[in-house]
Amino acid sequence: MADIAAVLGRLTPEELDGLRALGPQGHLPRQLTDALDRAAGGPGAGRGYYVTNGSVSPTGGPHLVLRSDVTGWLFGPAEDLPQTRVDR
C-alpha cells in the first residue's frame, strides 16, 4: 500500500474538503471512494484506505469510512478529536 500522504496528496482540493466535511467517522459516498481509488492507482486500489464500519445502507450496501490511520493523518490523533477525547 502506498504512503498515506502521497495518496491524499493526489486528491483534488475539493475531494480533500469533502473528506474533511464528513468528519473522521463519516460514511464515504461513492465519489470519494472513487477518488481514493484513483489517487491510489486505479479501480479498487484505495480499498486499503477505507473500510466497512459494520453497518449497511438502506439499500444493503456496506457503509465505508476512512481507516483509522488515514483519519489520523487527515484529522490528527484520535485523542485530539472531540468525539473521541477522553478527559484525563
GROMACS .gro file of N, CA, C and O in nm, residues 23-85:
model
  252
   23GLY      N    1  -1.602   1.439   0.836
   23GLY     CA    2  -1.551   1.409   0.969
   23GLY      C    3  -1.486   1.272   0.972
   23GLY      O    4  -1.493   1.195   0.876
   24PRO      N    5  -1.423   1.239   1.083
   24PRO     CA    6  -1.345   1.116   1.092
   24PRO      C    7  -1.425   0.986   1.080
   24PRO      O    8  -1.370   0.884   1.042
   25GLN      N    9  -1.552   0.987   1.110
   25GLN     CA   10  -1.632   0.864   1.101
   25GLN      C   11  -1.744   0.876   0.999
   25GLN      O   12  -1.836   0.794   1.000
   26GLY      N   13  -1.736   0.977   0.912
   26GLY     CA   14  -1.840   0.996   0.812
   26GLY      C   15  -1.843   0.885   0.709
   26GLY      O   16  -1.739   0.831   0.671
   27HIS      N   17  -1.961   0.849   0.665
   27HIS     CA   18  -1.977   0.747   0.561
   27HIS      C   19  -1.935   0.806   0.428
   27HIS      O   20  -1.985   0.911   0.387
   28LEU      N   21  -1.844   0.737   0.361
   28LEU     CA   22  -1.790   0.787   0.234
   28LEU      C   23  -1.887   0.763   0.120
   28LEU      O   24  -1.929   0.650   0.096
   29PRO      N   25  -1.922   0.869   0.047
   29PRO     CA   26  -2.005   0.850  -0.072
   29PRO      C   27  -1.920   0.792  -0.185
   29PRO      O   28  -1.796   0.795  -0.181
   30ARG      N   29  -1.987   0.740  -0.284
   30ARG     CA   30  -1.919   0.674  -0.397
   30ARG      C   31  -1.814   0.764  -0.461
   30ARG      O   32  -1.705   0.717  -0.495
   31GLN      N   33  -1.843   0.893  -0.479
   31GLN     CA   34  -1.747   0.979  -0.548
   31GLN      C   35  -1.616   0.991  -0.471
   31GLN      O   36  -1.508   1.005  -0.530
   32LEU      N   37  -1.620   0.981  -0.337
   32LEU     CA   38  -1.496   0.988  -0.259
   32LEU      C   39  -1.422   0.855  -0.256
   32LEU      O   40  -1.299   0.854  -0.256
   33THR      N   41  -1.493   0.742  -0.257
   33THR     CA   42  -1.421   0.615  -0.267
   33THR      C   43  -1.359   0.603  -0.406
   33THR      O   44  -1.247   0.555  -0.420
   34ASP      N   45  -1.428   0.652  -0.508
   34ASP     CA   46  -1.371   0.653  -0.644
   34ASP      C   47  -1.247   0.742  -0.649
   34ASP      O   48  -1.147   0.707  -0.713
   35ALA      N   49  -1.252   0.857  -0.580
   35ALA     CA   50  -1.137   0.948  -0.577
   35ALA      C   51  -1.018   0.883  -0.507
   35ALA      O   52  -0.904   0.893  -0.553
   36LEU      N   53  -1.043   0.815  -0.395
   36LEU     CA   54  -0.935   0.745  -0.325
   36LEU      C   55  -0.878   0.632  -0.410
   36LEU      O   56  -0.756   0.613  -0.415
   37ASP      N   57  -0.964   0.560  -0.481
   37ASP     CA   58  -0.916   0.456  -0.573
   37ASP      C   59  -0.824   0.516  -0.679
   37ASP      O   60  -0.716   0.465  -0.705
   38ARG      N   61  -0.868   0.625  -0.740
   38ARG     CA   62  -0.788   0.691  -0.844
   38ARG      C   63  -0.655   0.736  -0.788
   38ARG      O   64  -0.549   0.712  -0.847
   39ALA      N   65  -0.657   0.800  -0.671
   39ALA     CA   66  -0.535   0.852  -0.610
   39ALA      C   67  -0.438   0.739  -0.571
   39ALA      O   68  -0.317   0.759  -0.569
   40ALA      N   69  -0.492   0.621  -0.541
   40ALA     CA   70  -0.409   0.507  -0.500
   40ALA      C   71  -0.360   0.425  -0.619
   40ALA      O   72  -0.281   0.334  -0.600
   41GLY      N   73  -0.408   0.455  -0.739
   41GLY     CA   74  -0.356   0.384  -0.854
   41GLY      C   75  -0.457   0.324  -0.949
   41GLY      O   76  -0.421   0.268  -1.052
   42GLY      N   77  -0.585   0.330  -0.919
   42GLY     CA   78  -0.685   0.279  -1.012
   42GLY      C   79  -0.800   0.211  -0.941
   42GLY      O   80  -0.805   0.208  -0.817
   43PRO      N   81  -0.893   0.157  -1.018
   43PRO     CA   82  -1.012   0.095  -0.960
   43PRO      C   83  -0.979  -0.007  -0.852
   43PRO      O   84  -0.899  -0.098  -0.872
   44GLY      N   85  -1.037   0.013  -0.735
   44GLY     CA   86  -1.017  -0.077  -0.623
   44GLY      C   87  -0.888  -0.057  -0.546
   44GLY      O   88  -0.871  -0.115  -0.438
   45ALA      N   89  -0.797   0.024  -0.595
   45ALA     CA   90  -0.666   0.041  -0.531
   45ALA      C   91  -0.675   0.115  -0.398
   45ALA      O   92  -0.585   0.103  -0.315
   46GLY      N   93  -0.781   0.190  -0.374
   46GLY     CA   94  -0.795   0.264  -0.250
   46GLY      C   95  -0.859   0.186  -0.138
   46GLY      O   96  -0.874   0.237  -0.027
   47ARG      N   97  -0.895   0.061  -0.162
   47ARG     CA   98  -0.967  -0.017  -0.061
   47ARG      C   99  -0.893  -0.028   0.071
   47ARG      O  100  -0.955  -0.044   0.174
   48GLY      N  101  -0.764  -0.018   0.071
   48GLY     CA  102  -0.691  -0.023   0.196
   48GLY      C  103  -0.701   0.105   0.277
   48GLY      O  104  -0.665   0.108   0.394
   49TYR      N  105  -0.749   0.211   0.215
   49TYR     CA  106  -0.759   0.340   0.282
   49TYR      C  107  -0.896   0.363   0.342
   49TYR      O  108  -0.914   0.451   0.425
   50TYR      N  109  -0.994   0.283   0.303
   50TYR     CA  110  -1.127   0.289   0.362
   50TYR      C  111  -1.172   0.147   0.394
   50TYR      O  112  -1.128   0.051   0.333
   51VAL      N  113  -1.256   0.136   0.496
   51VAL     CA  114  -1.302   0.006   0.545
   51VAL      C  115  -1.451   0.014   0.576
   51VAL      O  116  -1.507   0.122   0.589
   52THR      N  117  -1.514  -0.101   0.590
   52THR     CA  118  -1.654  -0.101   0.633
   52THR      C  119  -1.660  -0.072   0.783
   52THR      O  120  -1.565  -0.104   0.855
   53ASN      N  121  -1.768  -0.012   0.825
   53ASN     CA  122  -1.780   0.017   0.969
   53ASN      C  123  -1.878  -0.079   1.036
   53ASN      O  124  -1.910  -0.062   1.153
   54GLY      N  125  -1.926  -0.177   0.964
   54GLY     CA  126  -2.015  -0.277   1.023
   54GLY      C  127  -2.162  -0.250   1.003
   54GLY      O  128  -2.244  -0.335   1.032
   55SER      N  129  -2.197  -0.131   0.953
   55SER     CA  130  -2.339  -0.103   0.928
   55SER      C  131  -2.363  -0.103   0.777
   55SER      O  132  -2.270  -0.101   0.698
   56VAL      N  133  -2.489  -0.107   0.741
   56VAL     CA  134  -2.526  -0.108   0.599
   56VAL      C  135  -2.625   0.003   0.569
   56VAL      O  136  -2.699   0.048   0.658
   57SER      N  137  -2.627   0.042   0.445
   57SER     CA  138  -2.719   0.145   0.398
   57SER      C  139  -2.858   0.084   0.381
   57SER      O  140  -2.874  -0.039   0.383
   58PRO      N  141  -2.960   0.168   0.360
   58PRO     CA  142  -3.095   0.115   0.337
   58PRO      C  143  -3.104   0.023   0.215
   58PRO      O  144  -3.190  -0.063   0.208
   59THR      N  145  -3.010   0.037   0.121
   59THR     CA  146  -3.010  -0.050   0.003
   59THR      C  147  -2.930  -0.177   0.025
   59THR      O  148  -2.920  -0.260  -0.065
   60GLY      N  149  -2.869  -0.191   0.143
   60GLY     CA  150  -2.796  -0.313   0.175
   60GLY      C  151  -2.646  -0.306   0.153
   60GLY      O  152  -2.574  -0.400   0.186
   61GLY      N  153  -2.597  -0.197   0.098
   61GLY     CA  154  -2.453  -0.182   0.077
   61GLY      C  155  -2.383  -0.143   0.206
   61GLY      O  156  -2.442  -0.079   0.292
   62PRO      N  157  -2.258  -0.184   0.222
   62PRO     CA  158  -2.186  -0.150   0.345
   62PRO      C  159  -2.152  -0.002   0.352
   62PRO      O  160  -2.124   0.061   0.249
   63HIS      N  161  -2.158   0.054   0.471
   63HIS     CA  162  -2.110   0.190   0.491
   63HIS      C  163  -1.957   0.184   0.499
   63HIS      O  164  -1.902   0.100   0.571
   64LEU      N  165  -1.892   0.272   0.428
   64LEU     CA  166  -1.746   0.278   0.425
   64LEU      C  167  -1.698   0.404   0.495
   64LEU      O  168  -1.757   0.510   0.480
   65VAL      N  169  -1.590   0.391   0.573
   65VAL     CA  170  -1.529   0.503   0.644
   65VAL      C  171  -1.378   0.497   0.620
   65VAL      O  172  -1.324   0.393   0.579
   66LEU      N  173  -1.311   0.606   0.646
   66LEU     CA  174  -1.165   0.607   0.636
   66LEU      C  175  -1.106   0.517   0.743
   66LEU      O  176  -1.157   0.510   0.855
   67ARG      N  177  -0.998   0.448   0.708
   67ARG     CA  178  -0.926   0.366   0.805
   67ARG      C  179  -0.868   0.457   0.912
   67ARG      O  180  -0.839   0.573   0.887
   68SER      N  181  -0.850   0.406   1.033
   68SER     CA  182  -0.810   0.490   1.146
   68SER      C  183  -0.678   0.564   1.124
   68SER      O  184  -0.666   0.680   1.163
   69ASP      N  185  -0.579   0.502   1.060
   69ASP     CA  186  -0.453   0.573   1.040
   69ASP      C  187  -0.466   0.682   0.934
   69ASP      O  188  -0.399   0.785   0.941
   70VAL      N  189  -0.556   0.662   0.838
   70VAL     CA  190  -0.583   0.766   0.738
   70VAL      C  191  -0.654   0.882   0.807
   70VAL      O  192  -0.621   0.999   0.785
   71THR      N  193  -0.750   0.850   0.892
   71THR     CA  194  -0.820   0.952   0.970
   71THR      C  195  -0.721   1.030   1.056
   71THR      O  196  -0.728   1.153   1.064
   72GLY      N  197  -0.628   0.960   1.118
   72GLY     CA  198  -0.527   1.026   1.199
   72GLY      C  199  -0.442   1.122   1.119
   72GLY      O  200  -0.409   1.232   1.165
   73TRP      N  201  -0.407   1.083   0.998
   73TRP     CA  202  -0.327   1.170   0.913
   73TRP      C  203  -0.406   1.294   0.872
   73TRP      O  204  -0.354   1.404   0.873
   74LEU      N  205  -0.532   1.274   0.839
   74LEU     CA  206  -0.615   1.383   0.788
   74LEU      C  207  -0.666   1.475   0.899
   74LEU      O  208  -0.672   1.597   0.881
   75PHE      N  209  -0.701   1.418   1.016
   75PHE     CA  210  -0.765   1.495   1.122
   75PHE      C  211  -0.679   1.512   1.246
   75PHE      O  212  -0.716   1.586   1.335
   76GLY      N  213  -0.571   1.440   1.257
   76GLY     CA  214  -0.489   1.442   1.378
   76GLY      C  215  -0.516   1.319   1.462
   76GLY      O  216  -0.606   1.241   1.432
   77PRO      N  217  -0.438   1.299   1.568
   77PRO     CA  218  -0.456   1.181   1.654
   77PRO      C  219  -0.596   1.173   1.713
   77PRO      O  220  -0.657   1.275   1.744
   78ALA      N  221  -0.645   1.052   1.731
   78ALA     CA  222  -0.782   1.031   1.780
   78ALA      C  223  -0.807   1.101   1.913
   78ALA      O  224  -0.916   1.153   1.936
   79GLU      N  225  -0.707   1.106   2.001
   79GLU     CA  226  -0.731   1.170   2.130
   79GLU      C  227  -0.755   1.320   2.118
   79GLU      O  228  -0.805   1.383   2.209
   80ASP      N  229  -0.721   1.378   2.001
   80ASP     CA  230  -0.744   1.520   1.979
   80ASP      C  231  -0.880   1.550   1.918
   80ASP      O  232  -0.918   1.665   1.904
   81LEU      N  233  -0.952   1.447   1.876
   81LEU     CA  234  -1.082   1.467   1.812
   81LEU      C  235  -1.190   1.478   1.918
   81LEU      O  236  -1.194   1.397   2.011
   82PRO      N  237  -1.279   1.576   1.906
   82PRO     CA  238  -1.381   1.599   2.010
   82PRO      C  239  -1.465   1.475   2.042
   82PRO      O  240  -1.493   1.448   2.157
   83GLN      N  241  -1.505   1.398   1.941
   83GLN     CA  242  -1.593   1.286   1.967
   83GLN      C  243  -1.522   1.166   2.027
   83GLN      O  244  -1.585   1.072   2.070
   84THR      N  245  -1.387   1.167   2.031
   84THR     CA  246  -1.314   1.055   2.089
   84THR      C  247  -1.229   1.098   2.208
   84THR      O  248  -1.161   1.015   2.266
   85ARG      N  249  -1.232   1.223   2.244
   85ARG     CA  250  -1.148   1.274   2.353
   85ARG      C  251  -1.190   1.212   2.486
   85ARG      O  252  -1.307   1.199   2.517
   0.00000   0.00000   0.00000
